[in-house]
mmCIF file of C-alpha atoms and ligand atoms in Angstrom:
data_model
loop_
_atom_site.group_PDB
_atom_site.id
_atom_site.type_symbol
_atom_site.label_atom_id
_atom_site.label_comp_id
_atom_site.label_asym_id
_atom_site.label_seq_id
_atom_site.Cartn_x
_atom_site.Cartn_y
_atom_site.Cartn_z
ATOM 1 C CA UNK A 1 178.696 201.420 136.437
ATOM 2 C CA UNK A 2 176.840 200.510 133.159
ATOM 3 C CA UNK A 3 177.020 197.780 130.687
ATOM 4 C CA UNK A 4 179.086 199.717 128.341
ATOM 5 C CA UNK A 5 181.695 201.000 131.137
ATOM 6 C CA UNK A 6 182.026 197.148 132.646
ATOM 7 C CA UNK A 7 182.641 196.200 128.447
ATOM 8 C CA UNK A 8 184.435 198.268 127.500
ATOM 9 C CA UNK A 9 186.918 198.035 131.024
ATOM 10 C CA UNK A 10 186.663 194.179 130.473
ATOM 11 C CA UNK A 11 188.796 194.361 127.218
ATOM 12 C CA UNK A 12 190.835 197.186 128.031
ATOM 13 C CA UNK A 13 192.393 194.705 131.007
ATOM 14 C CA UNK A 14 191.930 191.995 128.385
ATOM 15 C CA UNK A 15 194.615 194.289 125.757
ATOM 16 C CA UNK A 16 196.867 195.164 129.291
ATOM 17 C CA UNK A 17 197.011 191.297 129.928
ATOM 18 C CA UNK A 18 198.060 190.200 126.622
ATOM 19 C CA UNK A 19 200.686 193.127 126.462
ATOM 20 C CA UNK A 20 201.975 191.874 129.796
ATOM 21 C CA UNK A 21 202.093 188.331 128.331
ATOM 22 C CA UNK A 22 203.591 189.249 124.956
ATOM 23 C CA UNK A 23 201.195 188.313 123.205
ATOM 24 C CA UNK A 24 198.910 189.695 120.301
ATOM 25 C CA UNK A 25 195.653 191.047 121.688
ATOM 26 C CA UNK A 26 193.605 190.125 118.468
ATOM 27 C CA UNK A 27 194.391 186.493 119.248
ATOM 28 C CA UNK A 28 192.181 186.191 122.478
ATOM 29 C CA UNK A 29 188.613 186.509 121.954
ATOM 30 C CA UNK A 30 186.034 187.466 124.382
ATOM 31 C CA UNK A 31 183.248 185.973 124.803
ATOM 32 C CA UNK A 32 180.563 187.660 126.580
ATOM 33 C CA UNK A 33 178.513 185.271 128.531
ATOM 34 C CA UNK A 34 174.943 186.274 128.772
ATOM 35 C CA UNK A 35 173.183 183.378 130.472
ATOM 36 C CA UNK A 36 172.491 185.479 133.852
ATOM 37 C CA UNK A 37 170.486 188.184 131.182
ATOM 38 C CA UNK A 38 167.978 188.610 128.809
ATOM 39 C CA UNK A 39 167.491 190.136 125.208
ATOM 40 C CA UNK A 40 168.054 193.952 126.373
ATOM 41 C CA UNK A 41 171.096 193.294 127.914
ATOM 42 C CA UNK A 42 172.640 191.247 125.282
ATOM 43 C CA UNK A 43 171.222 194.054 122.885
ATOM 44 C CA UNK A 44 173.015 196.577 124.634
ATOM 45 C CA UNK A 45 176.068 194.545 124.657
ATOM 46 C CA UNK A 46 175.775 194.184 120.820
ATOM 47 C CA UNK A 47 175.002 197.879 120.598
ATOM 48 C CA UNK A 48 178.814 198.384 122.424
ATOM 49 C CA UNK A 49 180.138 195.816 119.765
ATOM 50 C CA UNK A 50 180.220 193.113 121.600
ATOM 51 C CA UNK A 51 180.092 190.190 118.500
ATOM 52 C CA UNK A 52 180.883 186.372 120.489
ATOM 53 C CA UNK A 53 178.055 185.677 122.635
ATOM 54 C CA UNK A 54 177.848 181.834 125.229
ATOM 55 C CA UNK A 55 175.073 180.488 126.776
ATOM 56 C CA UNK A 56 174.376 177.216 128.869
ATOM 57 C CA UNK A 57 171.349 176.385 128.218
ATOM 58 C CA UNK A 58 169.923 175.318 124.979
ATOM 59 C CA UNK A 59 166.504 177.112 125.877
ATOM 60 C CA UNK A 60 168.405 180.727 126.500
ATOM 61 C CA UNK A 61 170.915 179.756 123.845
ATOM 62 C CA UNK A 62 167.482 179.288 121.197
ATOM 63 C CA UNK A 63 165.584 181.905 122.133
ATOM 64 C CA UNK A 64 168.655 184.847 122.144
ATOM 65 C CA UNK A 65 170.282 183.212 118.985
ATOM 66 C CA UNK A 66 166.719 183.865 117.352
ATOM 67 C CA UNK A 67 166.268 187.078 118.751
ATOM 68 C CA UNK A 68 169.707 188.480 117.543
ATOM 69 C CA UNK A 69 171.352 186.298 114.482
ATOM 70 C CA UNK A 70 174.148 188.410 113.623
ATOM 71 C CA UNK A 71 176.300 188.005 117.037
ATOM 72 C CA UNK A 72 178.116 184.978 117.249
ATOM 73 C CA UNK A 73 176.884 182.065 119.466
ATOM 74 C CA UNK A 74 178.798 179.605 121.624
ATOM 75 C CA UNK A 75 177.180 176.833 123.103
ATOM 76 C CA UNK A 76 179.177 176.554 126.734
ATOM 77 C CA UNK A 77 177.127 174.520 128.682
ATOM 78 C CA UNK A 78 176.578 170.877 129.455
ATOM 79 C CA UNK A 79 174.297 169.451 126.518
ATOM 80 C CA UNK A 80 172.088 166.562 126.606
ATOM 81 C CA UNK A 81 172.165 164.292 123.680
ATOM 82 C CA UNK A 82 168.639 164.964 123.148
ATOM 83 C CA UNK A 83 168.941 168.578 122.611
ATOM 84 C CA UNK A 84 171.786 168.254 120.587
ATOM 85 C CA UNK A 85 169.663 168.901 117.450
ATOM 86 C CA UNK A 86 168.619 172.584 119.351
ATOM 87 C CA UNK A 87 172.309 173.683 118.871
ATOM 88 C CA UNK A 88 173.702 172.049 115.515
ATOM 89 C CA UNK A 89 173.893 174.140 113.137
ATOM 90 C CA UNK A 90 173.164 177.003 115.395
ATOM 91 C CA UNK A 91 176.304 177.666 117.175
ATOM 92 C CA UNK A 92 179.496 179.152 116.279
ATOM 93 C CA UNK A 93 181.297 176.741 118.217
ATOM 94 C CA UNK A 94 179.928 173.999 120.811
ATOM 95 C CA UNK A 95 182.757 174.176 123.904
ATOM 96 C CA UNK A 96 181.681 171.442 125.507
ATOM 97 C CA UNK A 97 181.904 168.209 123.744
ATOM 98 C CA UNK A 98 182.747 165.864 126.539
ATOM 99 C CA UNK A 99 181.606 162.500 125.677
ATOM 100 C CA UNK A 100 181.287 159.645 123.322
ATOM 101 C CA UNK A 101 177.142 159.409 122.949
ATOM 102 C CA UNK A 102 177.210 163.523 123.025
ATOM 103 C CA UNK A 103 179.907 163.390 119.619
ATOM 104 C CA UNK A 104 178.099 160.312 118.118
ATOM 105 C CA UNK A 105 174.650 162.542 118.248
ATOM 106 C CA UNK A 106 176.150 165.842 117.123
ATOM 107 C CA UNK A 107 177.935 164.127 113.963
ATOM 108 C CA UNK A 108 174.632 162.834 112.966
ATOM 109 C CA UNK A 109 172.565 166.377 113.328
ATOM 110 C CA UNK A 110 175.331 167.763 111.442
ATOM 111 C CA UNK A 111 174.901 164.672 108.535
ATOM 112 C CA UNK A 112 171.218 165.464 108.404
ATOM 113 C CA UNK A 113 171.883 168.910 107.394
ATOM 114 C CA UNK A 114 174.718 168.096 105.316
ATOM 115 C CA UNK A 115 177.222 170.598 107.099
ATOM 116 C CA UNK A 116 180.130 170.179 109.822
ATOM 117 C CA UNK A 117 179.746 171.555 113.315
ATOM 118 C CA UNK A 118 182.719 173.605 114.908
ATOM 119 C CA UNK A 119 183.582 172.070 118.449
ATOM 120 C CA UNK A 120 186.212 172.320 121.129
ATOM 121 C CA UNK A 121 186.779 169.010 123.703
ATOM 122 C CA UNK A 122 185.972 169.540 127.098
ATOM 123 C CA UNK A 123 188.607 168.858 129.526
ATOM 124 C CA UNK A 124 188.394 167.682 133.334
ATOM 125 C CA UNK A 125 192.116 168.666 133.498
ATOM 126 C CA UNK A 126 191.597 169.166 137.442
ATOM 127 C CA UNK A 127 190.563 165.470 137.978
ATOM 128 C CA UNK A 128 187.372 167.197 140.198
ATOM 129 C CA UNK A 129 184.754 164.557 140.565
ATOM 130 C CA UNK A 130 181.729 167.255 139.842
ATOM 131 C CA UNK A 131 183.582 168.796 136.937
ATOM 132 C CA UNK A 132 182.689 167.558 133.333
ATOM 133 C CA UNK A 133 185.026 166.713 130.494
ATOM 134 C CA UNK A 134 187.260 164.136 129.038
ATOM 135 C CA UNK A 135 190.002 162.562 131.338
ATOM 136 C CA UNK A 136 193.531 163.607 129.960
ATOM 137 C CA UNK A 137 194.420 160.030 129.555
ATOM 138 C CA UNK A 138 191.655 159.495 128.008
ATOM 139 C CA UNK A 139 191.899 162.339 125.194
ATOM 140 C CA UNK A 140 193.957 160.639 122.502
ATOM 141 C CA UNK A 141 191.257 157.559 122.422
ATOM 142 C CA UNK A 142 188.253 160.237 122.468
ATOM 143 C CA UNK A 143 190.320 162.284 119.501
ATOM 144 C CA UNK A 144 190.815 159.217 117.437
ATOM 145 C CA UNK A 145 186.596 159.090 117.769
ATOM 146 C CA UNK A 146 186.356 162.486 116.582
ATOM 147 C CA UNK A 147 188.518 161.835 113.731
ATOM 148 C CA UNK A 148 186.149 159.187 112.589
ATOM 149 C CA UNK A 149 183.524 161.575 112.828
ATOM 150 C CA UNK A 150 183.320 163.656 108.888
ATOM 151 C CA UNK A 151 180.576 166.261 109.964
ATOM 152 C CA UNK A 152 182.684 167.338 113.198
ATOM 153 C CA UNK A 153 185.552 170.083 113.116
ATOM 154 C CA UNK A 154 187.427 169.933 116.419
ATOM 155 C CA UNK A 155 189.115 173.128 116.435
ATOM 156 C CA UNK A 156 190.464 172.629 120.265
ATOM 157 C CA UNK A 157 190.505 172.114 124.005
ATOM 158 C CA UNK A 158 188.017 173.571 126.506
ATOM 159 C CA UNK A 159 188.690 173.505 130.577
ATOM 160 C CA UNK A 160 186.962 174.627 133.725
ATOM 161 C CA UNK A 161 189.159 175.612 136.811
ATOM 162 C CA UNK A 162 188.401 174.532 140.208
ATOM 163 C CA UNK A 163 186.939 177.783 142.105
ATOM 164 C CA UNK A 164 189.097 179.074 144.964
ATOM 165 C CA UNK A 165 192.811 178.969 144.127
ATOM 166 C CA UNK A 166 194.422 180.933 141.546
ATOM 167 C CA UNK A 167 197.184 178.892 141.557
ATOM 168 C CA UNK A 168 195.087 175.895 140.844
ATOM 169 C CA UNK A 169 193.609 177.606 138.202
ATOM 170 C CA UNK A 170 196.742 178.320 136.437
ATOM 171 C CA UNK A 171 198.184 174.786 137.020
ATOM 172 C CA UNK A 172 194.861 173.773 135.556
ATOM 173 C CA UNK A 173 195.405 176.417 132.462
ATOM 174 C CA UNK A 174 198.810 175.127 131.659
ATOM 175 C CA UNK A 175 198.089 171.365 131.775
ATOM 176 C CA UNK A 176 195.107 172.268 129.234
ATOM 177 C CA UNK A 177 198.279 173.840 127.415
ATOM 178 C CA UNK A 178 200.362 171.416 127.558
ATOM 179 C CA UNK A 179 197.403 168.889 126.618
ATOM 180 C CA UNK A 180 196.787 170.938 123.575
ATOM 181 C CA UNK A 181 200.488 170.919 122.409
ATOM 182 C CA UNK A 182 201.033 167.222 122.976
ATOM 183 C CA UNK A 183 197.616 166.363 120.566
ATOM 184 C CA UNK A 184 198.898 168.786 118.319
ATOM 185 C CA UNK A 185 202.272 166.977 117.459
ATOM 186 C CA UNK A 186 200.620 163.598 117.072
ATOM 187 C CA UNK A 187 196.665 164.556 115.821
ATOM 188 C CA UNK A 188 197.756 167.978 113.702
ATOM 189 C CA UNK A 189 197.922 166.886 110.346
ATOM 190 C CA UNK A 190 194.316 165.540 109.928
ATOM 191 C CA UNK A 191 191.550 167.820 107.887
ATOM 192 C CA UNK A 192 189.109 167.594 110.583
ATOM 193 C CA UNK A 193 191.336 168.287 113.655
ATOM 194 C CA UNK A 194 193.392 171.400 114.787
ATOM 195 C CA UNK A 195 194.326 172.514 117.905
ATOM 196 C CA UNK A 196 194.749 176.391 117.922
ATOM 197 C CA UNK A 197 191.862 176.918 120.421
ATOM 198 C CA UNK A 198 191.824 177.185 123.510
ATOM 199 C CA UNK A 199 188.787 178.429 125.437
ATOM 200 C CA UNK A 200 189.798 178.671 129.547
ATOM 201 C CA UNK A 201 188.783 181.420 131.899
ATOM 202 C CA UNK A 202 186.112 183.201 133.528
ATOM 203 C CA UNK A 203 185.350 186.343 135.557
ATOM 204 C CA UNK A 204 187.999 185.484 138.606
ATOM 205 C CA UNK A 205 190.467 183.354 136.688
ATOM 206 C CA UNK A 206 190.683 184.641 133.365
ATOM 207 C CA UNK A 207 194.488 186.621 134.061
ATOM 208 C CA UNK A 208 196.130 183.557 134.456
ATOM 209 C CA UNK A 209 194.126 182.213 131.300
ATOM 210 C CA UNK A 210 195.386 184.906 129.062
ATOM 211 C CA UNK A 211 199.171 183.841 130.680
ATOM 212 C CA UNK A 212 199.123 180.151 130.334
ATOM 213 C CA UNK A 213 197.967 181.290 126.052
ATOM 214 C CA UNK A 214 194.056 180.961 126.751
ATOM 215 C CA UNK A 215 192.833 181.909 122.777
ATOM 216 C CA UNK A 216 189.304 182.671 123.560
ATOM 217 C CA UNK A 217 188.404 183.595 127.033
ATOM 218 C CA UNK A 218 184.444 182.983 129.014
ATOM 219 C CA UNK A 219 183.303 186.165 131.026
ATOM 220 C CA UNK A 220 180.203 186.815 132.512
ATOM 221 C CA UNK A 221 179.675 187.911 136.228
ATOM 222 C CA UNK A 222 182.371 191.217 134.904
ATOM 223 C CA UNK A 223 180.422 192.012 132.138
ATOM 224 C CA UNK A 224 176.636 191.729 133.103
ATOM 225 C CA UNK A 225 176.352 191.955 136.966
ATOM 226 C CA UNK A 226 176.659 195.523 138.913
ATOM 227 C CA UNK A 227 177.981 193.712 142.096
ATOM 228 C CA UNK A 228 180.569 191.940 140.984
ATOM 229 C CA UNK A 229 183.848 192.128 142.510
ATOM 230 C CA UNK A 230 187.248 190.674 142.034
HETATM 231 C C1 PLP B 301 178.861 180.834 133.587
HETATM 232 C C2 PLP B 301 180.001 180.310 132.811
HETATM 233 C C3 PLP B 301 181.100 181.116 132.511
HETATM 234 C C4 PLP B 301 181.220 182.565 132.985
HETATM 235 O O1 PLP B 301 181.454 182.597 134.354
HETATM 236 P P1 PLP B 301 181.651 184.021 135.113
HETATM 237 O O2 PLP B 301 182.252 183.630 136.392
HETATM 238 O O3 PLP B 301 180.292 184.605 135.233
HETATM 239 O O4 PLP B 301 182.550 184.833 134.278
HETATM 240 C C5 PLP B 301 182.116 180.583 131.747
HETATM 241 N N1 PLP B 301 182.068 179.318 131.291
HETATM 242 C C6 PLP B 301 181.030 178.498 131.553
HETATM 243 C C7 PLP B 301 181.050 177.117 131.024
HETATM 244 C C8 PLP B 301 179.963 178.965 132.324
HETATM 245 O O5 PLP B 301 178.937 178.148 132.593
#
């Protein structure tokens, strides 16, 4: 199967989901995750029209986002403080703000170049000790940081799902929902805050994403390897 047929099956089941969930297919975004290729794959993936590109690592994230500057880069991965200044400015949206030093850093790249950055919080929703992310009960403290923060847009939540269990996953998907609405009633009305994003699933998980309201959605393994299978 090629590139384009994996693509272009990808958000067909992507359009079937939402009309299964009710929903509006326009209002879940794919984003093609790349980091397991290089520029001829993601070139071939633009050539489909594939626009909303993430990457990990802020070494593949520089060197495609130079390459091809018209798709849309998100930052997905976990992101030292001292390469924080790699991505500012750079990405579309950074997924994975997870911690205090990480936002203190990123507001003051964005300061030096006198423009706000576009972020989602990361949530550990799953309590997994290896997972990264802000604790749930520690999200309204870490939003009342951001809101200090004038260079920062937080446009929403961000979770990884345990591996294994789709049922996990979706119990995972729907706290991150439930998160989401909860901030929303008592952080909504501030200029720098909004939560109408939600970025949750991958290759094997993103169904019950796309169910539990999942706005943009993170696949890779479908879209860019031949062998995999769900
Ligand atoms: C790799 C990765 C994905 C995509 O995972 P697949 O299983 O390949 O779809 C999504 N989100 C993050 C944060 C990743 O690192």
């Amino acid at each position: 199967m090629s590139l384009e047929t994996r693509l272009s099956d990808c958000k067909k089941d992507l359009e079937e989901l939402c009309k299964q969930a009710g929903r509006n297919p326009q209002d879940v975004r794919l984003i093609a995750v790349s980091k397991t290729v290089g520029l001829p794959e993601v070139q071939e993936a633009i050539a489909c029209g594939q626009f909303d590109f993430g990457e990990n690592r802020t070494c593949m994230f520089t060197e495609k986002q130079t390459a091809f500057p018209e798709a849309r880069w998100h930052f997905i991965g976990s992101l030292q403080s001292n390469k924080a200044h790699e991505v500012v400015g750079k990405s579309f949206l950074i997924h994975s703000l997870d911690r205090s030093s990480l936002l203190h850093e990123l507001e003051k790249q964005a300061a030096k170049r006198n423009m706000k950055q576009d972020v989602l919080i990361e949530v550990n929703v799953s309590g997994e000790a290896t997972k990264a992310g802000i604790s749930p009960k520690e999200l309204p403290a870490f939003v009342e940081e951001v809101l200090q923060c004038g260079h920062i847009n937080c446009k929403g939540l961000m979770t990884m799902a345990p591996q294994g269990s789709l049922t996990v996953a979706r119990k995972t998907f729907a706290g991150l929902r439930e998160l989401s609405d909860a901030m929303q009633s008592r952080y909504g009305k501030h200029d720098n805050i909004t939560f109408d994003e939600l970025s949750m699933g991958m290759s094997n998980d993103y169904a019950c994403a796309i169910s539990e309201g999942a706005t943009m959605v993170r696949i890779g393994r479908k879209i860019f390897s031949e062998s995999f299978e769900q």
